[in-house]
GROMACS .gro file of C-alpha atoms in nm:
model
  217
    1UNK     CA    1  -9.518   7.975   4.776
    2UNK     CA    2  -9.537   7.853   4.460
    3UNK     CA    3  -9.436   7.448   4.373
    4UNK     CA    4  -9.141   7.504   4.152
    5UNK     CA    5  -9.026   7.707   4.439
    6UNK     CA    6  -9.068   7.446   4.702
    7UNK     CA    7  -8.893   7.156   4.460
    8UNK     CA    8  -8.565   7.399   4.432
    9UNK     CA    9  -8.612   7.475   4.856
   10UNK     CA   10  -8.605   7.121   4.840
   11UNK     CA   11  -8.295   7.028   4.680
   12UNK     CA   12  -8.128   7.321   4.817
   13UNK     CA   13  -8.211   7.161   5.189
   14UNK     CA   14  -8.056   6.828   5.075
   15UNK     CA   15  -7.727   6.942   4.888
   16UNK     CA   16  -7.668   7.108   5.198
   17UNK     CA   17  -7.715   6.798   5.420
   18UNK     CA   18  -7.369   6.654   5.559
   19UNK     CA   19  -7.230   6.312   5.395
   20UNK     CA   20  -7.465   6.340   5.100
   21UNK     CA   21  -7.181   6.471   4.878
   22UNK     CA   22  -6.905   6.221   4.744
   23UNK     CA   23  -6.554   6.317   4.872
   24UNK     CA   24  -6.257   6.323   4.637
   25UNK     CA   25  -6.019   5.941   4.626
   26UNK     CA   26  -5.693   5.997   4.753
   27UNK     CA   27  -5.455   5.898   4.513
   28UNK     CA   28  -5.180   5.645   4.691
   29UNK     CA   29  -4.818   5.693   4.518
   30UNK     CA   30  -4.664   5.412   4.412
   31UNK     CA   31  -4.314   5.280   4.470
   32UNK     CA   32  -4.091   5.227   4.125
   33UNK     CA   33  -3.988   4.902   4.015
   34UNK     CA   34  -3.655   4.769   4.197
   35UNK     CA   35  -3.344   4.780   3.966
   36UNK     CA   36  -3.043   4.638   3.930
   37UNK     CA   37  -2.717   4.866   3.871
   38UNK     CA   38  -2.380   4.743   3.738
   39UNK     CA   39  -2.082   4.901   3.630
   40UNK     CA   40  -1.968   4.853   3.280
   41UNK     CA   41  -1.658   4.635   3.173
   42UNK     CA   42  -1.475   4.555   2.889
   43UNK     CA   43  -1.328   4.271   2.779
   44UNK     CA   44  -1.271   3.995   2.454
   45UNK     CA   45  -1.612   3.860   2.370
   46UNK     CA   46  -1.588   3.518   2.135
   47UNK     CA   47  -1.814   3.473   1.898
   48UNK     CA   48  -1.946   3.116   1.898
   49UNK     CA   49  -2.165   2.855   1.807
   50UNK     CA   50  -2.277   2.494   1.899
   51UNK     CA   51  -2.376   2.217   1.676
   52UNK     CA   52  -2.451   1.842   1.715
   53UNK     CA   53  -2.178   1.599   1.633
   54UNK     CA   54  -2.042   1.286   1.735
   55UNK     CA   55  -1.706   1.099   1.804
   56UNK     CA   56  -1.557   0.852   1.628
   57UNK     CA   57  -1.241   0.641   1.660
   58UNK     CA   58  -0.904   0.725   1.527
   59UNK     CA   59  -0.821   0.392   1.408
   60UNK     CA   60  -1.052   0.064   1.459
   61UNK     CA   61  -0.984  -0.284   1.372
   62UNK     CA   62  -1.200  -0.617   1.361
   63UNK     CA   63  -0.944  -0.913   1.527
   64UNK     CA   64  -0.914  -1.225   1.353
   65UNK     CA   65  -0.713  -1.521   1.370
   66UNK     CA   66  -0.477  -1.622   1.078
   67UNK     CA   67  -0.512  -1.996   1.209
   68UNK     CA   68  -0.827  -2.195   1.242
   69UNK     CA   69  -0.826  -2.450   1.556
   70UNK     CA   70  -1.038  -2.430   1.843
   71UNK     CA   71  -1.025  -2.147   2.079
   72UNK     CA   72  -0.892  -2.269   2.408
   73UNK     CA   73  -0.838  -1.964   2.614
   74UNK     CA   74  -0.946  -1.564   2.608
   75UNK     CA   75  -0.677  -1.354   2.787
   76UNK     CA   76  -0.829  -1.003   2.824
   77UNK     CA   77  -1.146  -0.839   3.002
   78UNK     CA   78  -1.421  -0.646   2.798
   79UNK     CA   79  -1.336  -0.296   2.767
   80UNK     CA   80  -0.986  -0.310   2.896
   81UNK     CA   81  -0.725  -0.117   2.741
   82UNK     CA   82  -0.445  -0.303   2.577
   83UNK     CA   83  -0.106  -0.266   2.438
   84UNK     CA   84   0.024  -0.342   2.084
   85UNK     CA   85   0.131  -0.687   2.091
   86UNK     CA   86  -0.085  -0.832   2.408
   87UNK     CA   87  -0.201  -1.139   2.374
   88UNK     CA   88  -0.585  -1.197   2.362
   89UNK     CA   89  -0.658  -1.522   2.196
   90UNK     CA   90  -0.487  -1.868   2.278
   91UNK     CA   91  -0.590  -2.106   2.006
   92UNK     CA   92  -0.510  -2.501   2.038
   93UNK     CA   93  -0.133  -2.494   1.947
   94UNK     CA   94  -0.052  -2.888   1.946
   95UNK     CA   95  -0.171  -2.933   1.569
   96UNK     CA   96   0.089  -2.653   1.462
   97UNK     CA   97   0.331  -2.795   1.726
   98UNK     CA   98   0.300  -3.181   1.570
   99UNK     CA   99   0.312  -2.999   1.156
  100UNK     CA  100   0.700  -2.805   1.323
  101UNK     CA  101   0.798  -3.124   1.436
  102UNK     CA  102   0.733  -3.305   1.087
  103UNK     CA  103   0.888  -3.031   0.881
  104UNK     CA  104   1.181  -2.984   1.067
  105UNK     CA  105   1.248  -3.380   1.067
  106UNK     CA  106   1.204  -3.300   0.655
  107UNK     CA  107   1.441  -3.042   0.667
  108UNK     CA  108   1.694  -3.279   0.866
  109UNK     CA  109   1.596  -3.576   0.574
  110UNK     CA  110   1.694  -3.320   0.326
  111UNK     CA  111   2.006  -3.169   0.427
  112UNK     CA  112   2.121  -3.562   0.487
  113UNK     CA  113   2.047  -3.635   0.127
  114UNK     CA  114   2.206  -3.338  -0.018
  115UNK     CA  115   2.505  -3.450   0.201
  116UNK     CA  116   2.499  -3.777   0.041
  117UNK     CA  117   2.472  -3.647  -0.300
  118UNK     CA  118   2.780  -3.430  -0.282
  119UNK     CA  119   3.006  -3.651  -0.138
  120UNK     CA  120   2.867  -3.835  -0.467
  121UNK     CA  121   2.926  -3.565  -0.741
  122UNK     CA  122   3.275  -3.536  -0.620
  123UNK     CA  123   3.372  -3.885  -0.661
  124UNK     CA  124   3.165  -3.893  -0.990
  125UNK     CA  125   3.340  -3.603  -1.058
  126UNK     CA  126   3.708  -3.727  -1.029
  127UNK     CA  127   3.592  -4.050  -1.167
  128UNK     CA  128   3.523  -3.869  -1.465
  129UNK     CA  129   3.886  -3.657  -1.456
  130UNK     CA  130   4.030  -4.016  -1.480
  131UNK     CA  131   3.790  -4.139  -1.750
  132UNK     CA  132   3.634  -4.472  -1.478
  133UNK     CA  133   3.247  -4.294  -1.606
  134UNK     CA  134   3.120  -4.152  -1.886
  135UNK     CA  135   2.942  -3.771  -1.894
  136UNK     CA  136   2.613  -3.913  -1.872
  137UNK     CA  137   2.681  -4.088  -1.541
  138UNK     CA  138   2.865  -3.713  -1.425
  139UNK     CA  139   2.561  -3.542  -1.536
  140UNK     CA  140   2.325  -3.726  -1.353
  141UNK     CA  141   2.485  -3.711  -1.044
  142UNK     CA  142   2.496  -3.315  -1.091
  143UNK     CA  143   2.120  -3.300  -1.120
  144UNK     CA  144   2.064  -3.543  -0.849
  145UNK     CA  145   2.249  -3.299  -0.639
  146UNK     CA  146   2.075  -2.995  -0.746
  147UNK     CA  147   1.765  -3.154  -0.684
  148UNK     CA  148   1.822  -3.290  -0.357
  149UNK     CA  149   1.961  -2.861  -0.308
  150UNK     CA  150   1.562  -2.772  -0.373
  151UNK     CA  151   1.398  -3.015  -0.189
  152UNK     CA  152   1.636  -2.920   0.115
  153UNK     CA  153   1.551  -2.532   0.055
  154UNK     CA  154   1.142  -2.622   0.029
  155UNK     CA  155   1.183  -2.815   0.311
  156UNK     CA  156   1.309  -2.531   0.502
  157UNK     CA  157   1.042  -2.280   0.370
  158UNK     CA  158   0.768  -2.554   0.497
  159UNK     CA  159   0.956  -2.586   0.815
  160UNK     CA  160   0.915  -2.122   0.828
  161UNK     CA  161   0.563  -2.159   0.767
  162UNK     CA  162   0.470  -2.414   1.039
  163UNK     CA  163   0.679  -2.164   1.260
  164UNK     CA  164   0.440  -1.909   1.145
  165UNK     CA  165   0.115  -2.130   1.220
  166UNK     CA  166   0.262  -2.221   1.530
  167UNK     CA  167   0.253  -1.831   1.623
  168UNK     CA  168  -0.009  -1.772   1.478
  169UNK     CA  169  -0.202  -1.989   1.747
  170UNK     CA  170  -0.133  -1.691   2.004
  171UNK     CA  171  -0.369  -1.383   1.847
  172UNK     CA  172  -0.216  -1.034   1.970
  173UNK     CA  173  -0.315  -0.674   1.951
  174UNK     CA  174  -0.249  -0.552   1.650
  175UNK     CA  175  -0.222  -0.209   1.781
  176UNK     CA  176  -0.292  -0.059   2.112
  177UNK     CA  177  -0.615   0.065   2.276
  178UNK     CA  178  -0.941  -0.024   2.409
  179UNK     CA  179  -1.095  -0.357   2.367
  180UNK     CA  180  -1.503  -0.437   2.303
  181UNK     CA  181  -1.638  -0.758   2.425
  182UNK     CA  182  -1.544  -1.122   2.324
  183UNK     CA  183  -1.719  -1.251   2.049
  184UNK     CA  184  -1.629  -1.613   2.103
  185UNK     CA  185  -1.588  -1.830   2.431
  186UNK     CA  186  -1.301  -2.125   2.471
  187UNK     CA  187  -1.423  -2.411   2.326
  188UNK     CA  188  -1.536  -2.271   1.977
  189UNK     CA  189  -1.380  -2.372   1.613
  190UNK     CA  190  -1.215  -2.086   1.513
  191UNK     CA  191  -1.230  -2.037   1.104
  192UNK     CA  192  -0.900  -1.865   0.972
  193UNK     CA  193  -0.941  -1.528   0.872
  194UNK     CA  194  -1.316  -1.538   0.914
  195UNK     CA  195  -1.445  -1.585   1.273
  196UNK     CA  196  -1.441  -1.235   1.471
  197UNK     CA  197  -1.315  -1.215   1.748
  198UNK     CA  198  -1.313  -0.897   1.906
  199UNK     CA  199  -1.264  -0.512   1.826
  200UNK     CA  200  -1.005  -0.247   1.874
  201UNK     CA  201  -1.042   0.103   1.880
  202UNK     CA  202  -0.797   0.368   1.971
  203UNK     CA  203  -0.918   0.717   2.098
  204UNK     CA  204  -0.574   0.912   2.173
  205UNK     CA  205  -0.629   1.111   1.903
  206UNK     CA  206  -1.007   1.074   1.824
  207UNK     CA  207  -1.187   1.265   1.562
  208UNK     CA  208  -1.474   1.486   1.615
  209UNK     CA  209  -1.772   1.522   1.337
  210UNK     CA  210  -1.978   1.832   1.315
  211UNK     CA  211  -2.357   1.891   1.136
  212UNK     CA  212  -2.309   2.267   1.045
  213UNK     CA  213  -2.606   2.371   0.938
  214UNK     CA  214  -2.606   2.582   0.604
  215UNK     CA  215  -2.706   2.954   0.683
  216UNK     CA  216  -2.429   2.908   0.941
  217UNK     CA  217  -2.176   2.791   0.687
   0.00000   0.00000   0.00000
């Protein structure tokens, strides 16, 4: 036998031997993905969009007192809500009291004077009928009287004023809503018109401020 023939004997021999040839994979099937199923609906979709934005107070106001004194009592809690016309601020009222008292005694001086003067112009006045003074004596009791008539009528405008002061001493809410925090303790001189004292703010209505941006406008 030739050696080309006993190589291809050979390999003849060893293809046929059992396990030397590779067997074919078994391909596994695979499962599919799981899925959801719904059933379609229709309805009203509404378009919309959401943008930053804050809230601000419908109306706010910065209390101060029309009278200066010192502050002797604070009537309120921080952040309470309050109606128009509570009082919040008690400011030292006997000044005011003491400057009523004085103008009303004025008014009183006054209206006792003009009394005076017009029993006066009456008998100057028939004194004059009769020809007993002359028309410079009947003239000056005229003035005298409607002098005394203006001092009694500022007198009683002083004597309104010092009502007002006197009022004035108790500082209300001038409208309703919620309150901040004090700004001043009892015991502090209270400047008129210039010393805070606390804030208002009321939120029933309240606005709303949106930041739109551009492409969305």
């Amino acid at each position: 036998m030739k050696h080309r023939d006993r190589i291809a004997l050979a390999l003849l021999a060893w293809a046929t031997l059992p396990g030397c040839g590779r067997a074919p994979k078994e391909v596994t099937p695979t499962e599919p993905p799981p899925f959801q199923v719904a059933a379609a609906v229709t309805d009203e979709v509404t378009d919309y969009e959401e943008f930053p934005g804050h809230l601000d107070a419908f109306k706010s106001v910065e209390v101060r007192s029309r009278v200066g004194g010192y502050l002797v009592g604070v009537l309120f809690d921080d952040g309470a809500e309050v109606a128009e016309g509570a009082e919040l601020f008690k400011i030292d009222p006997r000044p005011y009291q003491a400057e009523l008292e004085r103008d009303e005694a004025r008014v009183r001086q006054a209206g006792a004077r003009l009394a005076r003067i017009d029993a006066d112009v009456r008998r100057a006045t028939n004194l004059f009928g009769r020809g007993a003074i002359n028309r410079e004596e009947a003239d000056r009791s005229a003035g005298d009287y409607a002098e005394s008539k203006a001092a009694l009528e500022s007198s009683k405008a002083a004597l309104a004023m010092a009502t007002l002061n006197l009022d004035y001493t108790r500082v209300t809410a001038p409208l309703g809503g919620r309150l901040g925090r004090r700004l001043v303790d009892p015991g502090a001189l209270i400047r008129a018109g210039v010393t805070p004292l606390t804030t208002i703010v009321q939120l029933d209505p309240i606005y709303v401020y949106l930041t739109v941006d551009e492409q969305t406008l």
